[in-house]
């Protein structure tokens, strides 16, 4: 799946975006927003996975 990059215009709290960029160690607001969007999508997918499968599988780890 390729990355779809398109110019858009949004109202953005620049102070918050700058803090996020600093916290993430990236140079631009754009990078910070992309990381934040990826993280929220991953978190949502993880939550769905846990709701669908949480507690239904038994862990059988390595025994010595």
PDB file of N, CA and C in Angstrom:
ATOM      1  N   UNK A   1       0.841  -1.159   0.000  1.00  0.00           N
ATOM      2  CA  UNK A   1       0.000   0.000   0.000  1.00  0.00           C
ATOM      3  C   UNK A   1       0.892   1.230   0.000  1.00  0.00           C
ATOM      4  N   UNK A   2       0.720   2.112  -0.951  1.00  0.00           N
ATOM      5  CA  UNK A   2       1.538   3.308  -1.061  1.00  0.00           C
ATOM      6  C   UNK A   2       1.039   4.417  -0.160  1.00  0.00           C
ATOM      7  N   UNK A   3       1.900   5.374   0.041  1.00  0.00           N
ATOM      8  CA  UNK A   3       1.550   6.513   0.871  1.00  0.00           C
ATOM      9  C   UNK A   3       0.886   7.580   0.026  1.00  0.00           C
ATOM     10  N   UNK A   4      -0.252   8.060   0.467  1.00  0.00           N
ATOM     11  CA  UNK A   4      -0.969   9.109  -0.254  1.00  0.00           C
ATOM     12  C   UNK A   4      -0.705  10.431   0.447  1.00  0.00           C
ATOM     13  N   UNK A   5       0.056  11.284  -0.182  1.00  0.00           N
ATOM     14  CA  UNK A   5       0.372  12.594   0.372  1.00  0.00           C
ATOM     15  C   UNK A   5      -0.347  13.641  -0.462  1.00  0.00           C
ATOM     16  N   UNK A   6      -1.077  14.498   0.225  1.00  0.00           N
ATOM     17  CA  UNK A   6      -1.835  15.530  -0.459  1.00  0.00           C
ATOM     18  C   UNK A   6      -1.783  16.784   0.393  1.00  0.00           C
ATOM     19  N   UNK A   7      -1.664  17.904  -0.243  1.00  0.00           N
ATOM     20  CA  UNK A   7      -1.669  19.169   0.479  1.00  0.00           C
ATOM     21  C   UNK A   7      -3.071  19.415   1.035  1.00  0.00           C
ATOM     22  N   UNK A   8      -3.111  19.912   2.267  1.00  0.00           N
ATOM     23  CA  UNK A   8      -4.377  20.265   2.882  1.00  0.00           C
ATOM     24  C   UNK A   8      -4.145  21.445   3.805  1.00  0.00           C
ATOM     25  N   UNK A   9      -5.192  22.077   4.153  1.00  0.00           N
ATOM     26  CA  UNK A   9      -5.102  23.213   5.060  1.00  0.00           C
ATOM     27  C   UNK A   9      -5.972  22.926   6.267  1.00  0.00           C
ATOM     28  N   UNK A  10      -5.372  23.005   7.471  1.00  0.00           N
ATOM     29  CA  UNK A  10      -6.132  22.783   8.701  1.00  0.00           C
ATOM     30  C   UNK A  10      -5.774  23.870   9.707  1.00  0.00           C
ATOM     31  N   UNK A  11      -6.693  24.115  10.614  1.00  0.00           N
ATOM     32  CA  UNK A  11      -6.396  25.011  11.730  1.00  0.00           C
ATOM     33  C   UNK A  11      -5.665  24.168  12.766  1.00  0.00           C
ATOM     34  N   UNK A  12      -4.522  24.651  13.214  1.00  0.00           N
ATOM     35  CA  UNK A  12      -3.659  23.852  14.067  1.00  0.00           C
ATOM     36  C   UNK A  12      -3.161  24.692  15.229  1.00  0.00           C
ATOM     37  N   UNK A  13      -3.222  24.149  16.416  1.00  0.00           N
ATOM     38  CA  UNK A  13      -2.640  24.795  17.586  1.00  0.00           C
ATOM     39  C   UNK A  13      -1.130  24.681  17.427  1.00  0.00           C
ATOM     40  N   UNK A  14      -0.494  25.750  16.983  1.00  0.00           N
ATOM     41  CA  UNK A  14       0.932  25.685  16.653  1.00  0.00           C
ATOM     42  C   UNK A  14       1.800  25.443  17.876  1.00  0.00           C
ATOM     43  N   UNK A  15       1.396  25.970  19.009  1.00  0.00           N
ATOM     44  CA  UNK A  15       2.183  25.715  20.231  1.00  0.00           C
ATOM     45  C   UNK A  15       2.161  24.232  20.571  1.00  0.00           C
ATOM     46  N   UNK A  16       0.975  23.632  20.474  1.00  0.00           N
ATOM     47  CA  UNK A  16       0.842  22.206  20.749  1.00  0.00           C
ATOM     48  C   UNK A  16       1.626  21.375  19.734  1.00  0.00           C
ATOM     49  N   UNK A  17       1.524  21.740  18.472  1.00  0.00           N
ATOM     50  CA  UNK A  17       2.256  21.021  17.422  1.00  0.00           C
ATOM     51  C   UNK A  17       3.766  21.148  17.630  1.00  0.00           C
ATOM     52  N   UNK A  18       4.230  22.323  18.033  1.00  0.00           N
ATOM     53  CA  UNK A  18       5.660  22.504  18.299  1.00  0.00           C
ATOM     54  C   UNK A  18       6.110  21.679  19.500  1.00  0.00           C
ATOM     55  N   UNK A  19       5.280  21.619  20.543  1.00  0.00           N
ATOM     56  CA  UNK A  19       5.608  20.790  21.711  1.00  0.00           C
ATOM     57  C   UNK A  19       5.661  19.318  21.322  1.00  0.00           C
ATOM     58  N   UNK A  20       4.712  18.900  20.481  1.00  0.00           N
ATOM     59  CA  UNK A  20       4.684  17.508  20.033  1.00  0.00           C
ATOM     60  C   UNK A  20       5.933  17.185  19.222  1.00  0.00           C
ATOM     61  N   UNK A  21       6.308  18.088  18.327  1.00  0.00           N
ATOM     62  CA  UNK A  21       7.507  17.875  17.512  1.00  0.00           C
ATOM     63  C   UNK A  21       8.735  17.743  18.402  1.00  0.00           C
ATOM     64  N   UNK A  22       8.835  18.604  19.405  1.00  0.00           N
ATOM     65  CA  UNK A  22       9.975  18.540  20.320  1.00  0.00           C
ATOM     66  C   UNK A  22       9.969  17.225  21.104  1.00  0.00           C
ATOM     67  N   UNK A  23       8.788  16.852  21.620  1.00  0.00           N
ATOM     68  CA  UNK A  23       8.673  15.614  22.394  1.00  0.00           C
ATOM     69  C   UNK A  23       9.018  14.387  21.555  1.00  0.00           C
ATOM     70  N   UNK A  24       8.670  14.435  20.278  1.00  0.00           N
ATOM     71  CA  UNK A  24       8.928  13.300  19.384  1.00  0.00           C
ATOM     72  C   UNK A  24      10.321  13.335  18.773  1.00  0.00           C
ATOM     73  N   UNK A  25      11.000  14.460  18.923  1.00  0.00           N
ATOM     74  CA  UNK A  25      12.351  14.584  18.373  1.00  0.00           C
ATOM     75  C   UNK A  25      12.360  14.761  16.863  1.00  0.00           C
ATOM     76  N   UNK A  26      11.331  15.392  16.337  1.00  0.00           N
ATOM     77  CA  UNK A  26      11.271  15.649  14.897  1.00  0.00           C
ATOM     78  C   UNK A  26      11.367  17.150  14.660  1.00  0.00           C
ATOM     79  N   UNK A  27      11.687  17.514  13.435  1.00  0.00           N
ATOM     80  CA  UNK A  27      11.945  18.915  13.132  1.00  0.00           C
ATOM     81  C   UNK A  27      10.723  19.706  12.691  1.00  0.00           C
ATOM     82  N   UNK A  28       9.703  19.030  12.200  1.00  0.00           N
ATOM     83  CA  UNK A  28       8.583  19.787  11.637  1.00  0.00           C
ATOM     84  C   UNK A  28       7.256  19.410  12.266  1.00  0.00           C
ATOM     85  N   UNK A  29       6.330  20.333  12.184  1.00  0.00           N
ATOM     86  CA  UNK A  29       4.967  20.085  12.635  1.00  0.00           C
ATOM     87  C   UNK A  29       4.333  18.984  11.807  1.00  0.00           C
ATOM     88  N   UNK A  30       4.637  18.971  10.515  1.00  0.00           N
ATOM     89  CA  UNK A  30       4.080  17.948   9.622  1.00  0.00           C
ATOM     90  C   UNK A  30       4.473  16.555  10.088  1.00  0.00           C
ATOM     91  N   UNK A  31       5.753  16.380  10.414  1.00  0.00           N
ATOM     92  CA  UNK A  31       6.210  15.070  10.904  1.00  0.00           C
ATOM     93  C   UNK A  31       5.488  14.703  12.201  1.00  0.00           C
ATOM     94  N   UNK A  32       5.342  15.673  13.089  1.00  0.00           N
ATOM     95  CA  UNK A  32       4.663  15.417  14.362  1.00  0.00           C
ATOM     96  C   UNK A  32       3.218  14.999  14.140  1.00  0.00           C
ATOM     97  N   UNK A  33       2.530  15.676  13.237  1.00  0.00           N
ATOM     98  CA  UNK A  33       1.137  15.333  12.947  1.00  0.00           C
ATOM     99  C   UNK A  33       1.043  13.946  12.335  1.00  0.00           C
ATOM    100  N   UNK A  34       1.936  13.613  11.414  1.00  0.00           N
ATOM    101  CA  UNK A  34       1.912  12.279  10.793  1.00  0.00           C
ATOM    102  C   UNK A  34       2.140  11.190  11.830  1.00  0.00           C
ATOM    103  N   UNK A  35       3.092  11.405  12.723  1.00  0.00           N
ATOM    104  CA  UNK A  35       3.359  10.419  13.764  1.00  0.00           C
ATOM    105  C   UNK A  35       2.139  10.268  14.666  1.00  0.00           C
ATOM    106  N   UNK A  36       1.548  11.392  15.055  1.00  0.00           N
ATOM    107  CA  UNK A  36       0.374  11.347  15.925  1.00  0.00           C
ATOM    108  C   UNK A  36      -0.780  10.606  15.259  1.00  0.00           C
ATOM    109  N   UNK A  37      -0.991  10.856  13.978  1.00  0.00           N
ATOM    110  CA  UNK A  37      -2.064  10.171  13.260  1.00  0.00           C
ATOM    111  C   UNK A  37      -1.806   8.671  13.180  1.00  0.00           C
ATOM    112  N   UNK A  38      -0.559   8.290  12.873  1.00  0.00           N
ATOM    113  CA  UNK A  38      -0.223   6.857  12.822  1.00  0.00           C
ATOM    114  C   UNK A  38      -0.435   6.203  14.185  1.00  0.00           C
ATOM    115  N   UNK A  39      -0.045   6.894  15.251  1.00  0.00           N
ATOM    116  CA  UNK A  39      -0.181   6.339  16.598  1.00  0.00           C
ATOM    117  C   UNK A  39      -1.641   6.145  16.993  1.00  0.00           C
ATOM    118  N   UNK A  40      -2.490   7.108  16.675  1.00  0.00           N
ATOM    119  CA  UNK A  40      -3.896   6.978  17.062  1.00  0.00           C
ATOM    120  C   UNK A  40      -4.576   5.862  16.267  1.00  0.00           C
ATOM    121  N   UNK A  41      -4.191   5.682  15.013  1.00  0.00           N
ATOM    122  CA  UNK A  41      -4.740   4.581  14.216  1.00  0.00           C
ATOM    123  C   UNK A  41      -4.268   3.246  14.792  1.00  0.00           C
ATOM    124  N   UNK A  42      -2.976   3.147  15.137  1.00  0.00           N
ATOM    125  CA  UNK A  42      -2.445   1.910  15.709  1.00  0.00           C
ATOM    126  C   UNK A  42      -3.106   1.606  17.052  1.00  0.00           C
ATOM    127  N   UNK A  43      -3.301   2.625  17.873  1.00  0.00           N
ATOM    128  CA  UNK A  43      -3.951   2.434  19.166  1.00  0.00           C
ATOM    129  C   UNK A  43      -5.383   1.939  18.985  1.00  0.00           C
ATOM    130  N   UNK A  44      -6.095   2.528  18.046  1.00  0.00           N
ATOM    131  CA  UNK A  44      -7.467   2.113  17.779  1.00  0.00           C
ATOM    132  C   UNK A  44      -7.517   0.660  17.292  1.00  0.00           C
ATOM    133  N   UNK A  45      -6.594   0.288  16.417  1.00  0.00           N
ATOM    134  CA  UNK A  45      -6.544  -1.097  15.920  1.00  0.00           C
ATOM    135  C   UNK A  45      -6.196  -2.068  17.045  1.00  0.00           C
ATOM    136  N   UNK A  46      -5.287  -1.651  17.941  1.00  0.00           N
ATOM    137  CA  UNK A  46      -4.920  -2.493  19.084  1.00  0.00           C
ATOM    138  C   UNK A  46      -6.110  -2.688  20.012  1.00  0.00           C
ATOM    139  N   UNK A  47      -6.837  -1.604  20.299  1.00  0.00           N
ATOM    140  CA  UNK A  47      -8.013  -1.704  21.161  1.00  0.00           C
ATOM    141  C   UNK A  47      -9.047  -2.648  20.562  1.00  0.00           C
ATOM    142  N   UNK A  48      -9.261  -2.553  19.257  1.00  0.00           N
ATOM    143  CA  UNK A  48     -10.216  -3.437  18.583  1.00  0.00           C
ATOM    144  C   UNK A  48      -9.754  -4.890  18.680  1.00  0.00           C
ATOM    145  N   UNK A  49      -8.473  -5.114  18.475  1.00  0.00           N
ATOM    146  CA  UNK A  49      -7.911  -6.461  18.576  1.00  0.00           C
ATOM    147  C   UNK A  49      -8.119  -7.021  19.977  1.00  0.00           C
ATOM    148  N   UNK A  50      -7.877  -6.194  20.988  1.00  0.00           N
ATOM    149  CA  UNK A  50      -8.047  -6.653  22.363  1.00  0.00           C
ATOM    150  C   UNK A  50      -9.512  -6.934  22.683  1.00  0.00           C
ATOM    151  N   UNK A  51     -10.414  -6.109  22.178  1.00  0.00           N
ATOM    152  CA  UNK A  51     -11.838  -6.363  22.405  1.00  0.00           C
ATOM    153  C   UNK A  51     -12.280  -7.645  21.719  1.00  0.00           C
ATOM    154  N   UNK A  52     -11.759  -7.886  20.525  1.00  0.00           N
ATOM    155  CA  UNK A  52     -12.144  -9.072  19.765  1.00  0.00           C
ATOM    156  C   UNK A  52     -11.522 -10.345  20.309  1.00  0.00           C
ATOM    157  N   UNK A  53     -10.289 -10.254  20.822  1.00  0.00           N
ATOM    158  CA  UNK A  53      -9.558 -11.471  21.181  1.00  0.00           C
ATOM    159  C   UNK A  53      -9.036 -11.513  22.611  1.00  0.00           C
ATOM    160  N   UNK A  54      -9.164 -10.419  23.340  1.00  0.00           N
ATOM    161  CA  UNK A  54      -8.624 -10.361  24.696  1.00  0.00           C
ATOM    162  C   UNK A  54      -9.170 -11.458  25.592  1.00  0.00           C
ATOM    163  N   UNK A  55      -8.269 -12.198  26.223  1.00  0.00           N
ATOM    164  CA  UNK A  55      -8.672 -13.241  27.151  1.00  0.00           C
ATOM    165  C   UNK A  55      -9.147 -14.526  26.514  1.00  0.00           C
ATOM    166  N   UNK A  56      -9.127 -14.616  25.202  1.00  0.00           N
ATOM    167  CA  UNK A  56      -9.633 -15.813  24.521  1.00  0.00           C
ATOM    168  C   UNK A  56      -8.531 -16.809  24.178  1.00  0.00           C
ATOM    169  N   UNK A  57      -7.284 -16.385  24.347  1.00  0.00           N
ATOM    170  CA  UNK A  57      -6.172 -17.257  23.993  1.00  0.00           C
ATOM    171  C   UNK A  57      -5.328 -17.520  25.230  1.00  0.00           C
ATOM    172  N   UNK A  58      -4.818 -18.714  25.318  1.00  0.00           N
ATOM    173  CA  UNK A  58      -3.989 -19.087  26.450  1.00  0.00           C
ATOM    174  C   UNK A  58      -2.534 -19.012  26.041  1.00  0.00           C
ATOM    175  N   UNK A  59      -1.735 -18.345  26.853  1.00  0.00           N
ATOM    176  CA  UNK A  59      -0.302 -18.229  26.568  1.00  0.00           C
ATOM    177  C   UNK A  59       0.406 -19.454  27.121  1.00  0.00           C
ATOM    178  N   UNK A  60       1.122 -20.094  26.243  1.00  0.00           N
ATOM    179  CA  UNK A  60       1.918 -21.246  26.656  1.00  0.00           C
ATOM    180  C   UNK A  60       3.360 -20.936  26.335  1.00  0.00           C
ATOM    181  N   UNK A  61       3.998 -20.221  27.249  1.00  0.00           N
ATOM    182  CA  UNK A  61       5.376 -19.776  27.046  1.00  0.00           C
ATOM    183  C   UNK A  61       6.359 -20.922  27.182  1.00  0.00           C
ATOM    184  N   UNK A  62       7.596 -20.588  26.989  1.00  0.00           N
ATOM    185  CA  UNK A  62       8.697 -21.542  27.074  1.00  0.00           C
ATOM    186  C   UNK A  62       8.901 -21.983  28.517  1.00  0.00           C
ATOM    187  N   UNK A  63       8.894 -23.254  28.763  1.00  0.00           N
ATOM    188  CA  UNK A  63       9.149 -23.768  30.112  1.00  0.00           C
ATOM    189  C   UNK A  63      10.519 -24.401  30.120  1.00  0.00           C
ATOM    190  N   UNK A  64      11.219 -24.164  31.219  1.00  0.00           N
ATOM    191  CA  UNK A  64      12.577 -24.736  31.344  1.00  0.00           C
ATOM    192  C   UNK A  64      12.545 -26.063  32.010  1.00  0.00           C
TER     193      UNK A  64
END
